[in-house]
Coordinates of C-alpha atoms in Angstrom, one line a residue:
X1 CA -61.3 84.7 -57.4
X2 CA -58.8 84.2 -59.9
X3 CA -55.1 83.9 -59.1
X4 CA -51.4 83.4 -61.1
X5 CA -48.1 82.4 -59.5
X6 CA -44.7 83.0 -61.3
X7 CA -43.2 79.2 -61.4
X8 CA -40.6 80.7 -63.7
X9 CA -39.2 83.3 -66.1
X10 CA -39.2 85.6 -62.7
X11 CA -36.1 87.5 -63.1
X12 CA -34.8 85.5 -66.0
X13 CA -35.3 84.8 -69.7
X14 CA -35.6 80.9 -70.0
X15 CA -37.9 78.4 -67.7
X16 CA -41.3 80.4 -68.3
X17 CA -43.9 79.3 -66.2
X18 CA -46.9 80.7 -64.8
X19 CA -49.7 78.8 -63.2
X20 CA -53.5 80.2 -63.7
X21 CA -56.0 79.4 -60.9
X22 CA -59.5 80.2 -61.2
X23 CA -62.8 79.0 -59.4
X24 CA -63.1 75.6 -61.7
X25 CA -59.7 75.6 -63.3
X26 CA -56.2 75.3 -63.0
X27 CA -54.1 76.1 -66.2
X28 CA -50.3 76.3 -66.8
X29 CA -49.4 78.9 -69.2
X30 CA -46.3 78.0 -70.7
X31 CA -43.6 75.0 -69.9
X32 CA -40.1 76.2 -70.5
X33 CA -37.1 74.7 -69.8
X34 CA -34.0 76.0 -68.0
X35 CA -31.1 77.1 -69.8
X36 CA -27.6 77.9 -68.4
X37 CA -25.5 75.4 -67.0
X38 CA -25.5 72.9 -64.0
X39 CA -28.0 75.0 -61.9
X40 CA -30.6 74.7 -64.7
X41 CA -30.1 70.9 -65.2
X42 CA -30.9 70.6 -61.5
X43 CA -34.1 72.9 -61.9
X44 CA -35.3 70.6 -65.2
X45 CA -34.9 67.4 -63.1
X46 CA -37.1 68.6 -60.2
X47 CA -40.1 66.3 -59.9
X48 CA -43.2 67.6 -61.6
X49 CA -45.7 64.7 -60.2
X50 CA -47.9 67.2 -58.2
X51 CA -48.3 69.9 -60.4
X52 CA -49.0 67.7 -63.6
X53 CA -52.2 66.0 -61.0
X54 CA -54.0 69.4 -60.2
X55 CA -53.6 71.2 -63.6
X56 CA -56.1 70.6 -65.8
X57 CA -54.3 71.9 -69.4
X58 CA -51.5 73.8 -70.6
X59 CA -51.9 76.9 -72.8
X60 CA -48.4 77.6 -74.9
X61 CA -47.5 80.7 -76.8
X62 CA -44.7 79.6 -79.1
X63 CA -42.7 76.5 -79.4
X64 CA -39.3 77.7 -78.2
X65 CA -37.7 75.3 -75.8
X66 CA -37.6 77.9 -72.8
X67 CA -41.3 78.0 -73.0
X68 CA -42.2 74.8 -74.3
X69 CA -39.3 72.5 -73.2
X70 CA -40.3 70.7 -70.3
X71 CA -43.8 69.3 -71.3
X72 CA -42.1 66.2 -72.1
X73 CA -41.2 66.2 -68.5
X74 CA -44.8 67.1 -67.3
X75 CA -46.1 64.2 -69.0
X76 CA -43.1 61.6 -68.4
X77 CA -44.3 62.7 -64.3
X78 CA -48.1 62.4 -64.8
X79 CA -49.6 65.3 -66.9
X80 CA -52.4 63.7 -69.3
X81 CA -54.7 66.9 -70.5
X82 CA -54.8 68.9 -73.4
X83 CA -51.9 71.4 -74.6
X84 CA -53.0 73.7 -76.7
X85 CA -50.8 75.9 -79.3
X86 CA -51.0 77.4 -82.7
X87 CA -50.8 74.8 -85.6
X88 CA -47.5 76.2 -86.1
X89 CA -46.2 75.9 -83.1
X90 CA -47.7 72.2 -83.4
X91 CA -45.5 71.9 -86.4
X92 CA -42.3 73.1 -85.2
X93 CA -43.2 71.1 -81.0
X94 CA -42.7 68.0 -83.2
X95 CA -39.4 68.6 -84.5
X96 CA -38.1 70.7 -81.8
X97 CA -39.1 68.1 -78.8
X98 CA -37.8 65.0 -80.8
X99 CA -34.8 67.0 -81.7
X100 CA -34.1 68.1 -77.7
X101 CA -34.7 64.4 -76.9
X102 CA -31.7 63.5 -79.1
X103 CA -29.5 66.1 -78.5
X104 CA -30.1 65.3 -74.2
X105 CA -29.7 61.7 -74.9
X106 CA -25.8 62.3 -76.8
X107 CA -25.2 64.6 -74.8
X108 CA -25.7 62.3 -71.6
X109 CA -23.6 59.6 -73.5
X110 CA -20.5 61.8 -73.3
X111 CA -21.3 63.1 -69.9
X112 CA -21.5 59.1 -68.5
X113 CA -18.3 58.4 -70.1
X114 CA -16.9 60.9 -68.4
X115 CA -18.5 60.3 -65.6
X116 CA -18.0 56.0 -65.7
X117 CA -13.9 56.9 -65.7
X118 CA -14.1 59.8 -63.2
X119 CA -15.8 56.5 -60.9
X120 CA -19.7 59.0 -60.6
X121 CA -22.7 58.0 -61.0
X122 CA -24.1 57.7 -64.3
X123 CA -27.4 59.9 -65.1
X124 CA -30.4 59.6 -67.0
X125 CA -32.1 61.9 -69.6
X126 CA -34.8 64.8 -68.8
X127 CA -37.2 62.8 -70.6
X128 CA -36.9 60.8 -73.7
X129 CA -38.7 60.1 -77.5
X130 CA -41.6 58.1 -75.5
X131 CA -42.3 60.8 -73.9
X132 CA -41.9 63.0 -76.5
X133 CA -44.7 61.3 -78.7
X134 CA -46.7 61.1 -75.4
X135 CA -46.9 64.9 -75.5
X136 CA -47.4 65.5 -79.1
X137 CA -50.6 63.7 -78.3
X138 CA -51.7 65.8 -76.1
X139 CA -51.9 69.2 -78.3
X140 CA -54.8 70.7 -79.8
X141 CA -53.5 73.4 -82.6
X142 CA -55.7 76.4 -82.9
X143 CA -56.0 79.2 -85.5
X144 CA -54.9 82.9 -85.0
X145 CA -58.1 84.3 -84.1
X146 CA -60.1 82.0 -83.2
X147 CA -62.4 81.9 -79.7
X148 CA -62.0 78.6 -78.4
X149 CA -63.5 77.6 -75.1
X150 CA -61.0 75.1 -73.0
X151 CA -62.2 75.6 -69.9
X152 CA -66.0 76.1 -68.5
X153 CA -64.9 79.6 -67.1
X154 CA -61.9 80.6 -69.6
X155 CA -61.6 81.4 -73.1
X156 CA -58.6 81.5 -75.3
X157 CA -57.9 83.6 -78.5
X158 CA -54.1 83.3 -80.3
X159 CA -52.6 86.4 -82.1
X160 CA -49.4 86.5 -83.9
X161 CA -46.7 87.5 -81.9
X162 CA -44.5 87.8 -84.6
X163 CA -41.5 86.1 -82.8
X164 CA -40.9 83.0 -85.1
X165 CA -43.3 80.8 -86.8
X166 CA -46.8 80.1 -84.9
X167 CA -45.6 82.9 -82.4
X168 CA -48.5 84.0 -80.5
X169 CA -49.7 86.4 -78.0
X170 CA -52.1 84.9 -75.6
X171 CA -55.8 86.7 -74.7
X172 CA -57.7 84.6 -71.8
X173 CA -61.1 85.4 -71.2
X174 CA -61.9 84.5 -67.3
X175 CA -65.3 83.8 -66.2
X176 CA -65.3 85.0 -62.4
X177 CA -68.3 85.7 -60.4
X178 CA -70.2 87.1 -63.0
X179 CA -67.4 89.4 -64.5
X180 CA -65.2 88.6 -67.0
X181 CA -61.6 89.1 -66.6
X182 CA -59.2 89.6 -69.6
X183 CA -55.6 88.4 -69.1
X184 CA -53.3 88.9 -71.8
X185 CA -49.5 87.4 -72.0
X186 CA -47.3 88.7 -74.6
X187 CA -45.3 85.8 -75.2
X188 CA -42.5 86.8 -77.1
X189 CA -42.9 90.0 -79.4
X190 CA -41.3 89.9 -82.5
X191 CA -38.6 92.7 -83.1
X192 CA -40.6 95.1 -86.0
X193 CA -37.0 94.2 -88.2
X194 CA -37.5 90.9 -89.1
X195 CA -37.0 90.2 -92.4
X196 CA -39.3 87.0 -92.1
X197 CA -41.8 87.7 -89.5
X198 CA -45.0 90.1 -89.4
X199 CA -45.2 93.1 -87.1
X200 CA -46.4 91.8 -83.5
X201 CA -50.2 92.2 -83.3
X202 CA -51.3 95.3 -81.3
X203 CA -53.4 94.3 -78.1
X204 CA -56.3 97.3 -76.6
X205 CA -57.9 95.7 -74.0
X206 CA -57.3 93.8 -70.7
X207 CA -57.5 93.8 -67.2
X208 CA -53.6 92.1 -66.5
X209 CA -50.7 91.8 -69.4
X210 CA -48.3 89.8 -68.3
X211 CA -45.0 91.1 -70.6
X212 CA -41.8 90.0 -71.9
X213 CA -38.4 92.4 -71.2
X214 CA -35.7 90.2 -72.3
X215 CA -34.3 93.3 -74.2
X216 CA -36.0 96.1 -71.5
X217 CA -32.9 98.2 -71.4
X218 CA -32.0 98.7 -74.4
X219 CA -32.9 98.9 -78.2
X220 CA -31.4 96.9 -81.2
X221 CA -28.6 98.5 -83.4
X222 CA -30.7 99.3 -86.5
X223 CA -30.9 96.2 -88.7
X224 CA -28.9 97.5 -91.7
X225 CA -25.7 98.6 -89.6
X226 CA -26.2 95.1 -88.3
X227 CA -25.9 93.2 -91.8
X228 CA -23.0 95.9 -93.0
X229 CA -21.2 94.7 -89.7
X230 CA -21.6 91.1 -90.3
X231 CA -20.4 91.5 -93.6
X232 CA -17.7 93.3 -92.6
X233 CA -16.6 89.9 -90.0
X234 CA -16.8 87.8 -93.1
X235 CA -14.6 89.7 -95.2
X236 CA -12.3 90.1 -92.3
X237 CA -12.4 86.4 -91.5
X238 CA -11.5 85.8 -95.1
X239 CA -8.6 87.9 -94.9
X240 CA -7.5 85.7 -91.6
X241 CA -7.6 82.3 -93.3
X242 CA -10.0 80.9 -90.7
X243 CA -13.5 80.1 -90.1
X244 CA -16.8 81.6 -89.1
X245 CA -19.2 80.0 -86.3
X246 CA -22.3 81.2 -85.7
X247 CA -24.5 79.9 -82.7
X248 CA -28.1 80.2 -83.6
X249 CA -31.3 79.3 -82.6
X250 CA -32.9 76.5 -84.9
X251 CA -36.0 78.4 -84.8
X252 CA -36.1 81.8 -86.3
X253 CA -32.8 82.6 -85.6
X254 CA -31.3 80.2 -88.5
X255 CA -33.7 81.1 -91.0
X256 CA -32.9 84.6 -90.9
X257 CA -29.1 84.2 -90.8
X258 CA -29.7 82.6 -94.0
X259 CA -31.8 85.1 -95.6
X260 CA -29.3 87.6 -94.8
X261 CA -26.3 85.3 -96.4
X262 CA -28.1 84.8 -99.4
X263 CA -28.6 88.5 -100.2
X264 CA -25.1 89.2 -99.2
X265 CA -24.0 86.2 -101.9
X266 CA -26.4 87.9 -104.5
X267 CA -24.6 91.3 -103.6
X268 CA -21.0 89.5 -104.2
X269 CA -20.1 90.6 -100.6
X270 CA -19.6 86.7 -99.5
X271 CA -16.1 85.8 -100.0
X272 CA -16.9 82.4 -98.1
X273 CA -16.4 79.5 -100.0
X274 CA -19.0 76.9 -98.0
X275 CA -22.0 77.7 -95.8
X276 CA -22.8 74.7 -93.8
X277 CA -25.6 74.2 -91.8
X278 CA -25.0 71.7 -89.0
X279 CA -28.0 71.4 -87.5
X280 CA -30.8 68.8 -88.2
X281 CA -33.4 70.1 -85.7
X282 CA -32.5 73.6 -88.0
X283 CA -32.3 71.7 -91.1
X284 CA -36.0 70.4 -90.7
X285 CA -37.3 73.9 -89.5
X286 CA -36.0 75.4 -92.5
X287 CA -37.9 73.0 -94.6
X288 CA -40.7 74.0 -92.7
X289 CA -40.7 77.5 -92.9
X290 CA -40.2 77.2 -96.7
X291 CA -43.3 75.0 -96.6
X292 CA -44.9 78.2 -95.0
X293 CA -43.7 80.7 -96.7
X294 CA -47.5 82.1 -96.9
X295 CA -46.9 83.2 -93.1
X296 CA -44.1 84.7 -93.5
X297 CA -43.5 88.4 -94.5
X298 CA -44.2 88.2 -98.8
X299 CA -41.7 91.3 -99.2
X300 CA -39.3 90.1 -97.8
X301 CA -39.4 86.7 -99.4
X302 CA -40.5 88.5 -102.9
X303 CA -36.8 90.6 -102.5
X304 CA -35.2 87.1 -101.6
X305 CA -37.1 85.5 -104.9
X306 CA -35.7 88.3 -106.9
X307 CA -32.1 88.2 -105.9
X308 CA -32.1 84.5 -106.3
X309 CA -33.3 84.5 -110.0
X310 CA -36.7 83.8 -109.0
X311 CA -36.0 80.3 -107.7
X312 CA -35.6 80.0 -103.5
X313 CA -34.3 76.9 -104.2
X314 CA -30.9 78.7 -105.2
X315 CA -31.2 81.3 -102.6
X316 CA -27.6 80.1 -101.5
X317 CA -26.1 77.6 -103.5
X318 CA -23.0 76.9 -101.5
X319 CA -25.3 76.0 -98.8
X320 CA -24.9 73.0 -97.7
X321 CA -27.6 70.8 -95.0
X322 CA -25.5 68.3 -92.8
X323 CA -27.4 65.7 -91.3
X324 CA -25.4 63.4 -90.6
X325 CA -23.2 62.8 -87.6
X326 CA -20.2 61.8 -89.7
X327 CA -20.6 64.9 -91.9
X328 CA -21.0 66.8 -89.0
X329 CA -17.0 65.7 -87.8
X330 CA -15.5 66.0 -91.4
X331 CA -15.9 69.8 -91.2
X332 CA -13.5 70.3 -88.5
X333 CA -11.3 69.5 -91.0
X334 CA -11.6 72.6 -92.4
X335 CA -9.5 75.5 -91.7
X336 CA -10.5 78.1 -93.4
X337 CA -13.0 79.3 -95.8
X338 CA -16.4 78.3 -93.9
X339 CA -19.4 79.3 -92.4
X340 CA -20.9 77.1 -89.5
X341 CA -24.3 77.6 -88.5
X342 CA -25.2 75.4 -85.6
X343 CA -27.0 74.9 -82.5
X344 CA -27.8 76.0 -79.6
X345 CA -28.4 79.4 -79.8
X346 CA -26.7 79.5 -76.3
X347 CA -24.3 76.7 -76.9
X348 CA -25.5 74.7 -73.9
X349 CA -25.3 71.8 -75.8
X350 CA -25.4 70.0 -79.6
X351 CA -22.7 70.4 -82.3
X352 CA -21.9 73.6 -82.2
X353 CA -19.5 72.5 -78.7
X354 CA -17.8 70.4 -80.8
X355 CA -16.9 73.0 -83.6
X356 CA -16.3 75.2 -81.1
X357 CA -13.4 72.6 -79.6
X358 CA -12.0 72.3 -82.9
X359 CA -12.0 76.1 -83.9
X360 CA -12.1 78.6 -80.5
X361 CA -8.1 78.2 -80.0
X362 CA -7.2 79.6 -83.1
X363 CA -6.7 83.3 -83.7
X364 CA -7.4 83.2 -87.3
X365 CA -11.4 82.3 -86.7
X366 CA -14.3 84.2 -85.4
X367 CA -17.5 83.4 -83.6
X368 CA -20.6 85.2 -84.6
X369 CA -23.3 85.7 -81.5
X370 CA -26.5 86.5 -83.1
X371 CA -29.1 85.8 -80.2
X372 CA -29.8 86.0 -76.4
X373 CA -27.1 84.3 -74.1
X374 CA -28.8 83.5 -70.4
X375 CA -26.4 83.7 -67.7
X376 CA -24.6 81.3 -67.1
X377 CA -24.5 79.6 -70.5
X378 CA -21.3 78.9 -72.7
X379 CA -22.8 81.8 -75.2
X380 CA -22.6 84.3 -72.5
X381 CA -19.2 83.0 -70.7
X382 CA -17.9 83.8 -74.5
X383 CA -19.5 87.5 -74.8
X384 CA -17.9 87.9 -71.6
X385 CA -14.7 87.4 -72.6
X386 CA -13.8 84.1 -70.4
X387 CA -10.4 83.3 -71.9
X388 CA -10.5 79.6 -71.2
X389 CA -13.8 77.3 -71.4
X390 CA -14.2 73.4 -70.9
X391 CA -15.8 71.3 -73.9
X392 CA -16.7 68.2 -73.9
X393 CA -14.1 67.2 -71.3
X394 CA -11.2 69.4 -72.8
X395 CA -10.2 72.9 -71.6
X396 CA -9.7 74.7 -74.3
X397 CA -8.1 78.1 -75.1
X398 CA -10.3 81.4 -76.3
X399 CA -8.3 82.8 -79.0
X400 CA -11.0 83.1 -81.4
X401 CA -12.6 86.7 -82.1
X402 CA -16.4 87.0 -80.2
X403 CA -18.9 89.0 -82.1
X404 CA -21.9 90.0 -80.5
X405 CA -24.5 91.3 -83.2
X406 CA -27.5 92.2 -81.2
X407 CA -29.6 93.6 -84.2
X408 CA -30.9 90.1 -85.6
X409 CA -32.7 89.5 -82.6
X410 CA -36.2 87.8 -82.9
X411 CA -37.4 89.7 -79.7
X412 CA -38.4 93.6 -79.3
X413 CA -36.8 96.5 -78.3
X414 CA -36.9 98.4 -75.4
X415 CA -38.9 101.2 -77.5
X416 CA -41.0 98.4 -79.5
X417 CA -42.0 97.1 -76.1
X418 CA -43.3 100.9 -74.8
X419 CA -44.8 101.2 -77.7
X420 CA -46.9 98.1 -77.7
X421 CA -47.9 98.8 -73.6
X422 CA -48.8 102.4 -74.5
X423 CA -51.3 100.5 -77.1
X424 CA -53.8 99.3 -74.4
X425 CA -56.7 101.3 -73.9
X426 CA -57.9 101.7 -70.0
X427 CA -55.4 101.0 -66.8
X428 CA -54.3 97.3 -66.8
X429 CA -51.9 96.3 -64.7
X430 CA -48.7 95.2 -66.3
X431 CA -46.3 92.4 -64.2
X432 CA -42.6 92.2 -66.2
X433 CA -41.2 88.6 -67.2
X434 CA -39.6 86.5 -68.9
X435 CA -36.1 89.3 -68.5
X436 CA -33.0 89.4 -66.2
X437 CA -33.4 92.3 -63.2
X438 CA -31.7 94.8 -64.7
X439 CA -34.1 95.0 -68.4
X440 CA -36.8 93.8 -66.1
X441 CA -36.5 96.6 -63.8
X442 CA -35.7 99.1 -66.4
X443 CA -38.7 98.7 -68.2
X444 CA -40.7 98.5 -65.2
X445 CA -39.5 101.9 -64.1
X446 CA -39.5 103.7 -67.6
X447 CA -43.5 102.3 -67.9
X448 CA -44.0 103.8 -64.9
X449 CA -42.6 107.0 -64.5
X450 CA -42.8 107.9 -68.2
X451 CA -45.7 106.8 -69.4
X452 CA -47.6 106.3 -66.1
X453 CA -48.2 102.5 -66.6
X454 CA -48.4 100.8 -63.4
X455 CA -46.1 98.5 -64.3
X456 CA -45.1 95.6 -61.3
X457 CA -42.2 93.1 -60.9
X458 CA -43.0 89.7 -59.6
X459 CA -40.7 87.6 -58.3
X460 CA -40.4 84.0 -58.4
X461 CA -42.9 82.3 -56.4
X462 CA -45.0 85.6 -56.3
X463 CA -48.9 84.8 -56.5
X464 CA -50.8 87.6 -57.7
X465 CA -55.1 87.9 -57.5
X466 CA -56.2 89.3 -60.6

């Protein structure tokens, strides 16, 4: 009899993990890393030796680094089967993975220098660019669509998710004693206002969904008060003589920040006189996407093309890609006057910690939040108003302005995510993830007694018989 226990994303939104047992296999769906401060790093150090010996493959459903983080880690401790993904997500694993890789391995360089004159012990990196390679080895990309068998008793078929590129909800096929038993996992469903990204695919049948809640409380503020408020923070941020910061996810989250900027420069609404983007890991994914741009949304792009003369290329033109690390530090030498798009999303790490020491203790600039912030994380310290945060080994002083603009988010609503439950034909059983308790449980409890959904909440650990 087939079997799932919640290794992660169990009351939380980063760290998903869920481990598939059946009579003949054992599969991990998803490998996420944690994010959120020192309790996470502890959780992505843990040894993963036994579980990479008794699972046979790994299924992912999008390459975001809280569900496709830690295979590097899996592998460094053992894992050697197949991980398979959408030929997207292939695309963006390779730049996301060697990008984590570098980012951990600076990151750790300040940390031990901090750590050799406080007399601590030195660390070591999560996993590093052998590793990295190691895994990319591993995958086997698969089309949207597409029956695949990967297991004698289990069958995989990718839809689009539309979350970011090579998003995918996941439909398993499970052979067991002569019945077949269809689990679905939602991954991460796109938000139906994307300006990039196609409507999540609509799902009728299975037996179990496992389903996202990140947002499961709450719905998005509607997409244009979202871009009239942003351009209301630049023009205000203009009339302060200081800067704009916006932490953003390299994936997804960056390309449609810049979409919205370039429409807003077409418009003559951007009184900024540089846009840098300070992010290689999101330099490289915006190439990508632009080498995509058939899977993307062609109205969107079309309105884009038009506002930009019919040439992409000059979508933005004070846009500028810094790649380097020494173009990186010459724009805190700016006062005022720019736009810094950099990662993480969460600001757990990366350059946008050091713009963030150079520009959060002066009055006169603003910092844009455009995505999730997990507990825990310098992102969420921020929305919460900490007045004083420690970067890079320096306290500094929050006298910046924090925006929090939750209506360019890549993930659903609360009434997006009823909408695509109530699409399911029959009485599946739905078990909430990848959400902290309070959307968890409110989605749970609005399925149920609304809609009449039996809708469950697992928690960490949890093994369930499907």
């Amino acid at each position: 009899m087939a079997e799932m226990t919640f290794m992660g994303a169990a009351g939380e939104v980063t760290g998903s993990c869920y481990l598939l047992r059946t009579a003949h296999t054992q599969l991990l769906l998803e490998c996420g890393i944690q994010q959120g401060g020192a309790d996470a790093d502890r959780a992505n150090r843990r040894s993963l030796a036994e579980l990479a010996k008794k699972i046979d493959a790994v299924v992912l459903s999008h390459g975001h680094l809280d569900h496709a983080g830690l295979l590097p880690k899996l592998v460094r401790d053992g894992f050697q089967g197949p991980v398979y993904c959408t030929v997207a997500t292939l695309e963006l694993l390779e730049i996301m993975l060697k990008d984590a890789a570098h980012v951990m391995a600076k990151d750790i360089e300040w940390e031990n220098k901090w750590r050799e004159r406080a007399g601590k012990p030195l660390i070591e990196p999560v996993y590093t660019q052998d590793d990295v390679e190691a895994t990319l080895a591993l995958c086997q990309p698969l089309l949207y669509g597409a029956p695949t068998t990967i297991a004698p008793d289990l069958r995989l078929i990718y839809h689009d998710a539309g979350h970011i590129l090579g998003s995918a909800i996941v439909e398993l096929m499970i052979e067991d004693g002569g019945r077949t038993r269809h689990l679905v996992f939602s991954g991460d469903l796109g938000n139906p206002d994307s300006v990039l990204m196609y409507k999540p695919a609509s799902m009728k049948h299975a037996d179990v969904v496992l389903m996202e809640s990140t947002y499961g409380d709450r719905d998005h503020r509607p997409l244009a008060d979202t871009v009239e408020e942003l351009a209301n923070i630049l023009e205000q941020a203009n009339r302060d003589g200081g800067n704009v910061l916006i932490p953003a996810f390299a994936v997804g989250r960056t390309q449609e920040m810049l979409y919205h900027l370039s429409m807003l420069y077409h418009q003559g609404r951007l009184p900024q006189q540089k846009i840098f983007l300070d992010s290689p890991m999101g330099i490289q994914v915006t190439e990508l996407y632009g080498r995509r741009r058939n899977q993307l949304n062609g109205g969107d792009i079309k309105a884009l093309s038009q506002a930009a003369g019919s040439d992409l290329d000059h979508a933005l033109p004070i846009l500028q890609f810094t790649r380097r690390v020494d173009e990186s530090m010459a724009i805190n030498r700016i006062k005022s006057g720019a736009i810094i798009i950099a990662g993480a999303g969460m600001c757990t790490g990366g350059r946008i910690r050091h713009h963030l020491k150079y520009n959060l203790w002066r009055k006169q600039n603003h910092v844009v939040i455009v995505g999730f912030q997990a507990k825990g994380s310098l992102g969420r310290l921020l929305v919460d108003g900490v007045e004083r945060v420690k970067l890079l080994g320096s306290e500094v002083a929050v006298k910046a302005r924090i925006h929090t603009l939750g209506g360019f988010s890549a993930h659903a609503g609360q009434s997006q995510l009823v909408g695509w439950a109530k699409g399911f034909k029959g009485k599946p059983v739905f078990y909430m993830v990848h959400g902290e308790p309070q959307a968890r449980d409110a989605l749970a409890e609005l399925l149920r007694k609304t809609h009449g959904i039996d809708a469950r909440v697992p928690e960490y650990g949890e093994t369930i018989t499907l």
